[in-house]
Amino acid sequence: MKWEQLTCNILTGVVCCLLPFSFSGEGLFTYPLHIAVYAALFACVLIRIVYLKKGSSLLVTKSDILVCFYVLYGCIRAYFSREALPLSLFAQWTTLIAVYGVSRNTNHTLLPLFLWVSCMLQSIIGLGQFIGIVGSNHPLFHVTGSFWNPSQLGGFIACFFPLFAGELMTGKHSRWFWLGLVPPACVLVLSDSRAAWLACGVSVLYVLPLKFEGKLKIGIVTFLLVTAGIGLYFYKPLSAMGRLYIWWISKDMVLEHPLWGSGIHTFSGKYMLYQARYFHIHPDSDFAGVATLVNTPYNEFIHVFTEQGGVGLVLFVLLLGSYFFIHGRKQDKKYKGVILAFILFACFSYPGENIALLFGLVVCMGAVRGETWFRVRLSSFLGFVVAIVLAGGIYMNMKIMQEYYSLSLMAKRSLETVDISRYKNEPEALQYLSRVNRSLSIADRVLIQKWISNQIPAPETYCKLGNLYERLKEYDKAEQCYQVAADMIPNQIRANYFLFKLYETTGRALDAYQMAIFISRQNVKIENTFTLSVKGEIKRFLENQDN
């Protein structure tokens, strides 16, 4: 391997190891790492440009063309979006586009090693969390790695596990190397992610050098897939039912914008309103008992369908499927195993929100060498143009980092002289400001909470907005907020309790009594000290009314 390709391998590999740690701590302060990622990619491009050989060509495959079409379609949809996209989304997607360009026509000999190191680091953290010597990033789950959720840890390991297995089976390695798969396998089990188990199992079968091919192989894999799917459904039936109701309600979003979708990055800002409308129309629905706060459909294909419409879904499916219908090298099969694991995991989870997983996936997609459709002759001028584009991306990302980092300084002083409207499309920034700055006026806090509710419609955000309206004595607006919050998740008691207290405050005795009756009969999904105290207060209220 030439030294410039070795350098690119090392830079890309180090990024793969570091990106999972971007989820630790406050989300606002992970952007310096993203800048470092972009700088590493920029260094890779400069190295390739400096040592560009005369007459070199870029080999373009059908998958490359589909990538270009999908990115172009996404840019068009983003451009015509009614709402400005969060700056953080720009940072992530420009990084992924850049890494795909860097990964094409590069020898990735060291890629499996670095991805294994990355998974081993996560495995060590996960095992430490299981033993109790390392803290978890989630209050309800012990094993999360450096991620915020065990599902993302399981998906990260599951997607790259077939790459390690394929490398060990096709390479000339000692049997002792197989011990390196034990820690990731243990943490994969501890993640308790059914989607990750299914994705890992099927993709490992795919990369196995099986002697039978064709219809027999397809039949065996299909049988195992169906059997495992049924078994995993009954492993957590309530969770499976929850996903089914999310998919069922998501169809309303699809039917409203079937061709072009509702817009990039709009699912989390619109779904809960559709759910509230559904339960308002169907209060006795069987889904009411398993309803919860939803920011993702737990299926990336439905996610793409709702946001990008049928056109985006077709391009997305063609893009991922193209890697399995192109002829390439035998060693490409292990990289295709990663893509297959992602596809399966994406059917039941949300890998699209895991930038570390996406980064590794895109590198593996770039590593696949398909049939060359045509060649693009490279030149110093073309390399210079690419370098200028990447430099512009770095500058934009640095502006993003500066914008977010300045919040920590702004929180120490009054925001009276600051235009907070520039953060209206940045939910992380808005929530941070609402938490740490107490010098805001009630009017500014209402404005911020309205923006948060538009970006993240949830019972909690609407209840907070209703509380603020109550302080301003705008009781009609407060009631509307509480009612929407109550409809979003029928098995939660908080919003109904706020309605009960509002009716008491405004002297609406009959409405207060009817709401008290409703709360006393309400089936609550999770009992805690708050729900028990509310039930006790409601019981005393009804007893006093009867007397």
Coordinates of N, CA and C in Angstrom, one line a residue, residues 365-481:
M365 N -19.5 1.4 2.0 CA -20.2 1.5 0.6 C -19.1 2.0 -0.4
G366 N -18.3 2.9 0.0 CA -17.2 3.4 -0.9 C -16.2 2.3 -1.2
A367 N -16.0 1.4 -0.2 CA -15.0 0.3 -0.4 C -15.4 -0.7 -1.4
V368 N -16.7 -0.9 -1.7 CA -17.2 -1.9 -2.7 C -16.8 -1.5 -4.1
R369 N -16.2 -2.4 -4.8 CA -15.7 -2.2 -6.2 C -16.6 -2.9 -7.1
G370 N -17.6 -2.2 -7.7 CA -18.5 -2.8 -8.6 C -18.0 -2.6 -10.0
E371 N -18.8 -3.0 -11.0 CA -18.5 -2.9 -12.4 C -18.4 -1.4 -12.7
T372 N -17.3 -1.1 -13.4 CA -17.1 0.3 -13.8 C -18.1 0.7 -15.0
W373 N -18.8 1.7 -14.8 CA -19.8 2.1 -15.8 C -19.1 3.1 -16.8
F374 N -18.3 4.0 -16.2 CA -17.5 4.9 -17.1 C -16.4 5.5 -16.2
R375 N -15.4 6.1 -16.8 CA -14.3 6.7 -16.1 C -14.3 8.2 -16.2
V376 N -13.9 8.9 -15.1 CA -13.8 10.3 -15.2 C -12.3 10.6 -15.0
R377 N -11.7 11.2 -16.0 CA -10.3 11.5 -15.9 C -10.0 12.6 -14.9
L378 N -9.2 12.4 -14.0 CA -8.9 13.3 -12.9 C -7.8 14.3 -13.3
S379 N -7.9 15.5 -12.8 CA -6.9 16.5 -13.1 C -6.7 17.4 -11.9
S380 N -5.7 18.1 -11.8 CA -5.4 19.0 -10.7 C -6.4 20.0 -10.5
F381 N -7.0 20.5 -11.7 CA -8.1 21.5 -11.6 C -9.3 20.9 -10.8
L382 N -9.7 19.7 -11.2 CA -10.8 19.0 -10.6 C -10.6 18.8 -9.1
G383 N -9.3 18.4 -8.7 CA -9.0 18.3 -7.3 C -9.0 19.6 -6.6
F384 N -8.6 20.7 -7.3 CA -8.7 22.0 -6.7 C -10.1 22.4 -6.4
V385 N -11.0 22.1 -7.3 CA -12.4 22.4 -7.1 C -13.0 21.7 -5.9
V386 N -12.6 20.4 -5.8 CA -13.1 19.6 -4.7 C -12.6 20.1 -3.4
A387 N -11.3 20.5 -3.4 CA -10.7 21.1 -2.2 C -11.4 22.4 -1.7
I388 N -11.7 23.2 -2.7 CA -12.4 24.5 -2.4 C -13.8 24.2 -1.8
V389 N -14.5 23.2 -2.3 CA -15.8 22.8 -1.8 C -15.7 22.3 -0.4
L390 N -14.7 21.5 -0.1 CA -14.5 21.0 1.2 C -14.1 22.1 2.2
A391 N -13.2 23.0 1.7 CA -12.8 24.1 2.6 C -14.0 24.9 3.0
G392 N -14.9 25.2 2.0 CA -16.2 25.9 2.3 C -17.0 25.1 3.3
G393 N -17.0 23.8 3.2 CA -17.8 23.0 4.2 C -17.1 23.1 5.6
I394 N -15.8 23.1 5.7 CA -15.1 23.3 7.0 C -15.5 24.6 7.6
Y395 N -15.5 25.7 6.7 CA -15.8 27.0 7.2 C -17.2 27.1 7.8
M396 N -18.2 26.5 7.1 CA -19.5 26.4 7.5 C -19.7 25.7 8.8
N397 N -19.0 24.5 8.9 CA -19.0 23.8 10.2 C -18.4 24.5 11.3
M398 N -17.3 25.3 11.1 CA -16.7 26.0 12.1 C -17.7 27.1 12.6
K399 N -18.4 27.7 11.7 CA -19.4 28.7 12.1 C -20.5 28.1 13.0
I400 N -20.9 26.8 12.6 CA -21.9 26.1 13.4 C -21.3 25.9 14.8
M401 N -20.1 25.4 14.9 CA -19.4 25.2 16.2 C -19.4 26.4 17.0
Q402 N -19.0 27.5 16.4 CA -18.9 28.8 17.1 C -20.3 29.3 17.6
E403 N -21.3 29.0 16.8 CA -22.7 29.4 17.1 C -23.2 28.7 18.4
Y404 N -22.9 27.4 18.4 CA -23.3 26.6 19.5 C -22.5 26.8 20.8
Y405 N -21.2 26.9 20.5 CA -20.3 27.1 21.7 C -20.6 28.4 22.4
S406 N -21.0 29.4 21.6 CA -21.3 30.7 22.2 C -22.4 30.7 23.2
L407 N -23.3 29.6 23.1 CA -24.4 29.5 24.1 C -23.9 29.4 25.5
S408 N -22.7 28.7 25.7 CA -22.2 28.6 27.0 C -21.8 29.9 27.6
L409 N -21.4 30.8 26.7 CA -21.1 32.2 27.2 C -22.3 33.0 27.4
M410 N -23.3 32.9 26.5 CA -24.5 33.6 26.6 C -25.3 33.3 27.8
A411 N -25.2 32.0 28.3 CA -25.9 31.6 29.4 C -25.5 32.3 30.7
K412 N -24.2 32.9 30.7 CA -23.7 33.5 31.9 C -24.1 35.0 31.9
R413 N -24.8 35.5 30.9 CA -25.2 36.9 31.0 C -26.6 37.0 30.5
S414 N -27.2 38.1 30.5 CA -28.6 38.3 30.0 C -28.6 38.2 28.5
L415 N -29.7 37.7 28.0 CA -29.9 37.6 26.6 C -30.7 38.7 26.0
E416 N -30.8 39.8 26.7 CA -31.6 40.9 26.3 C -31.1 41.5 25.0
T417 N -29.8 41.5 24.8 CA -29.2 42.1 23.6 C -28.9 41.1 22.5
V418 N -29.4 39.9 22.7 CA -29.1 38.8 21.7 C -30.4 38.4 21.0
D419 N -30.3 38.2 19.7 CA -31.4 37.9 18.9 C -31.6 36.4 19.0
I420 N -32.5 35.9 19.8 CA -32.7 34.5 20.1 C -33.5 33.8 18.9
S421 N -34.0 34.6 18.0 CA -34.8 34.0 16.9 C -33.9 33.2 15.9
R422 N -32.6 33.5 16.0 CA -31.7 32.7 15.1 C -31.6 31.2 15.5
Y423 N -32.1 30.9 16.7 CA -32.0 29.5 17.2 C -33.4 28.8 17.1
K424 N -34.3 29.4 16.4 CA -35.7 28.9 16.3 C -35.8 27.5 15.7
N425 N -34.8 27.1 14.8 CA -34.8 25.8 14.2 C -33.8 24.9 14.8
E426 N -33.3 25.3 16.0 CA -32.2 24.4 16.6 C -32.8 23.9 17.9
P427 N -33.5 22.8 18.0 CA -34.1 22.3 19.2 C -33.1 22.1 20.4
E428 N -31.9 21.6 20.1 CA -30.9 21.4 21.1 C -30.5 22.8 21.8
A429 N -30.3 23.8 20.9 CA -29.9 25.1 21.5 C -31.1 25.7 22.3
L430 N -32.3 25.5 21.8 CA -33.5 26.1 22.5 C -33.7 25.5 23.9
Q431 N -33.5 24.1 23.9 CA -33.7 23.5 25.2 C -32.6 23.8 26.2
Y432 N -31.4 24.0 25.6 CA -30.3 24.4 26.4 C -30.5 25.8 27.0
L433 N -31.0 26.7 26.2 CA -31.3 28.1 26.7 C -32.4 28.1 27.7
S434 N -33.4 27.3 27.5 CA -34.5 27.3 28.4 C -34.1 26.7 29.8
R435 N -33.1 25.8 29.8 CA -32.6 25.2 31.0 C -31.7 26.1 31.8
V436 N -30.7 26.7 31.2 CA -29.6 27.3 31.9 C -29.8 28.8 32.1
N437 N -30.6 29.5 31.4 CA -30.7 30.9 31.5 C -32.1 31.3 32.2
R438 N -32.0 31.8 33.4 CA -33.2 32.2 34.1 C -33.5 33.7 34.0
S439 N -32.6 34.4 33.3 CA -32.8 35.9 33.2 C -33.8 36.2 32.1
L440 N -34.3 35.2 31.4 CA -35.3 35.5 30.3 C -36.6 36.0 30.8
S441 N -37.3 36.9 30.1 CA -38.6 37.3 30.5 C -39.6 36.2 30.2
I442 N -40.8 36.2 30.8 CA -41.8 35.2 30.5 C -42.2 35.2 29.1
A443 N -42.2 36.4 28.4 CA -42.6 36.5 27.0 C -41.5 35.7 26.2
D444 N -40.2 35.9 26.5 CA -39.2 35.2 25.7 C -39.2 33.7 26.0
R445 N -39.5 33.3 27.2 CA -39.6 31.9 27.6 C -40.8 31.3 26.8
V446 N -41.9 32.0 26.7 CA -43.0 31.5 25.9 C -42.6 31.3 24.5
L447 N -41.9 32.3 23.9 CA -41.5 32.2 22.5 C -40.6 31.1 22.3
I448 N -39.6 30.8 23.2 CA -38.7 29.7 23.1 C -39.4 28.4 23.2
Q449 N -40.4 28.3 24.1 CA -41.1 27.1 24.3 C -42.0 26.8 23.1
K450 N -42.5 27.8 22.5 CA -43.3 27.6 21.3 C -42.5 27.0 20.2
W451 N -41.2 27.6 20.0 CA -40.3 27.0 19.0 C -39.9 25.6 19.3
I452 N -39.7 25.3 20.6 CA -39.4 23.9 21.0 C -40.6 23.0 20.7
S453 N -41.8 23.4 21.0 CA -43.0 22.6 20.7 C -43.2 22.4 19.2
N454 N -42.8 23.3 18.4 CA -42.9 23.2 17.0 C -41.8 22.2 16.5
Q455 N -40.6 22.2 17.1 CA -39.6 21.3 16.7 C -39.7 19.9 17.3
I456 N -40.2 19.9 18.5 CA -40.3 18.6 19.3 C -41.7 18.6 19.9
P457 N -42.8 18.3 19.1 CA -44.1 18.2 19.8 C -44.2 17.0 20.6
A458 N -44.3 17.2 21.9 CA -44.4 16.1 22.9 C -45.2 16.6 24.1
P459 N -45.8 15.7 24.8 CA -46.6 16.1 26.0 C -45.8 17.0 26.9
E460 N -44.6 16.7 27.2 CA -43.8 17.5 28.1 C -43.6 19.0 27.6
T461 N -43.3 19.1 26.3 CA -43.1 20.5 25.8 C -44.4 21.3 25.7
Y462 N -45.5 20.6 25.4 CA -46.8 21.3 25.4 C -47.3 21.6 26.8
C463 N -47.0 20.7 27.7 CA -47.4 21.0 29.1 C -46.6 22.2 29.7
K464 N -45.3 22.3 29.3 CA -44.5 23.4 29.7 C -45.0 24.7 29.1
L465 N -45.4 24.6 27.9 CA -46.0 25.8 27.2 C -47.3 26.2 27.9
G466 N -48.1 25.2 28.2 CA -49.4 25.5 28.9 C -49.1 26.1 30.2
N467 N -48.1 25.7 31.0 CA -47.8 26.3 32.3 C -47.4 27.8 32.1
L468 N -46.7 28.1 31.1 CA -46.3 29.5 30.8 C -47.5 30.3 30.5
Y469 N -48.4 29.8 29.7 CA -49.6 30.5 29.3 C -50.5 30.8 30.6
E470 N -50.5 29.8 31.5 CA -51.2 30.0 32.7 C -50.7 31.1 33.6
R471 N -49.3 31.2 33.6 CA -48.7 32.3 34.3 C -49.1 33.7 33.7
L472 N -49.3 33.7 32.4 CA -49.7 34.9 31.7 C -51.2 35.1 31.8
K473 N -51.9 34.1 32.4 CA -53.4 34.1 32.5 C -54.1 34.1 31.2
E474 N -53.4 33.4 30.2 CA -54.0 33.1 28.9 C -54.6 31.7 29.0
Y475 N -55.7 31.5 29.7 CA -56.2 30.2 30.0 C -56.7 29.4 28.8
D476 N -57.2 30.1 27.8 CA -57.7 29.3 26.6 C -56.5 28.7 25.9
K477 N -55.4 29.4 25.7 CA -54.2 28.8 25.1 C -53.6 27.7 25.9
A478 N -53.7 27.9 27.2 CA -53.2 26.8 28.1 C -54.0 25.6 28.0
E479 N -55.3 25.7 27.9 CA -56.2 24.5 27.8 C -55.9 23.8 26.5
Q480 N -55.7 24.6 25.4 CA -55.4 24.0 24.1 C -54.1 23.1 24.2
C481 N -53.1 23.7 24.8 CA -51.8 23.0 24.9 C -52.0 21.7 25.7

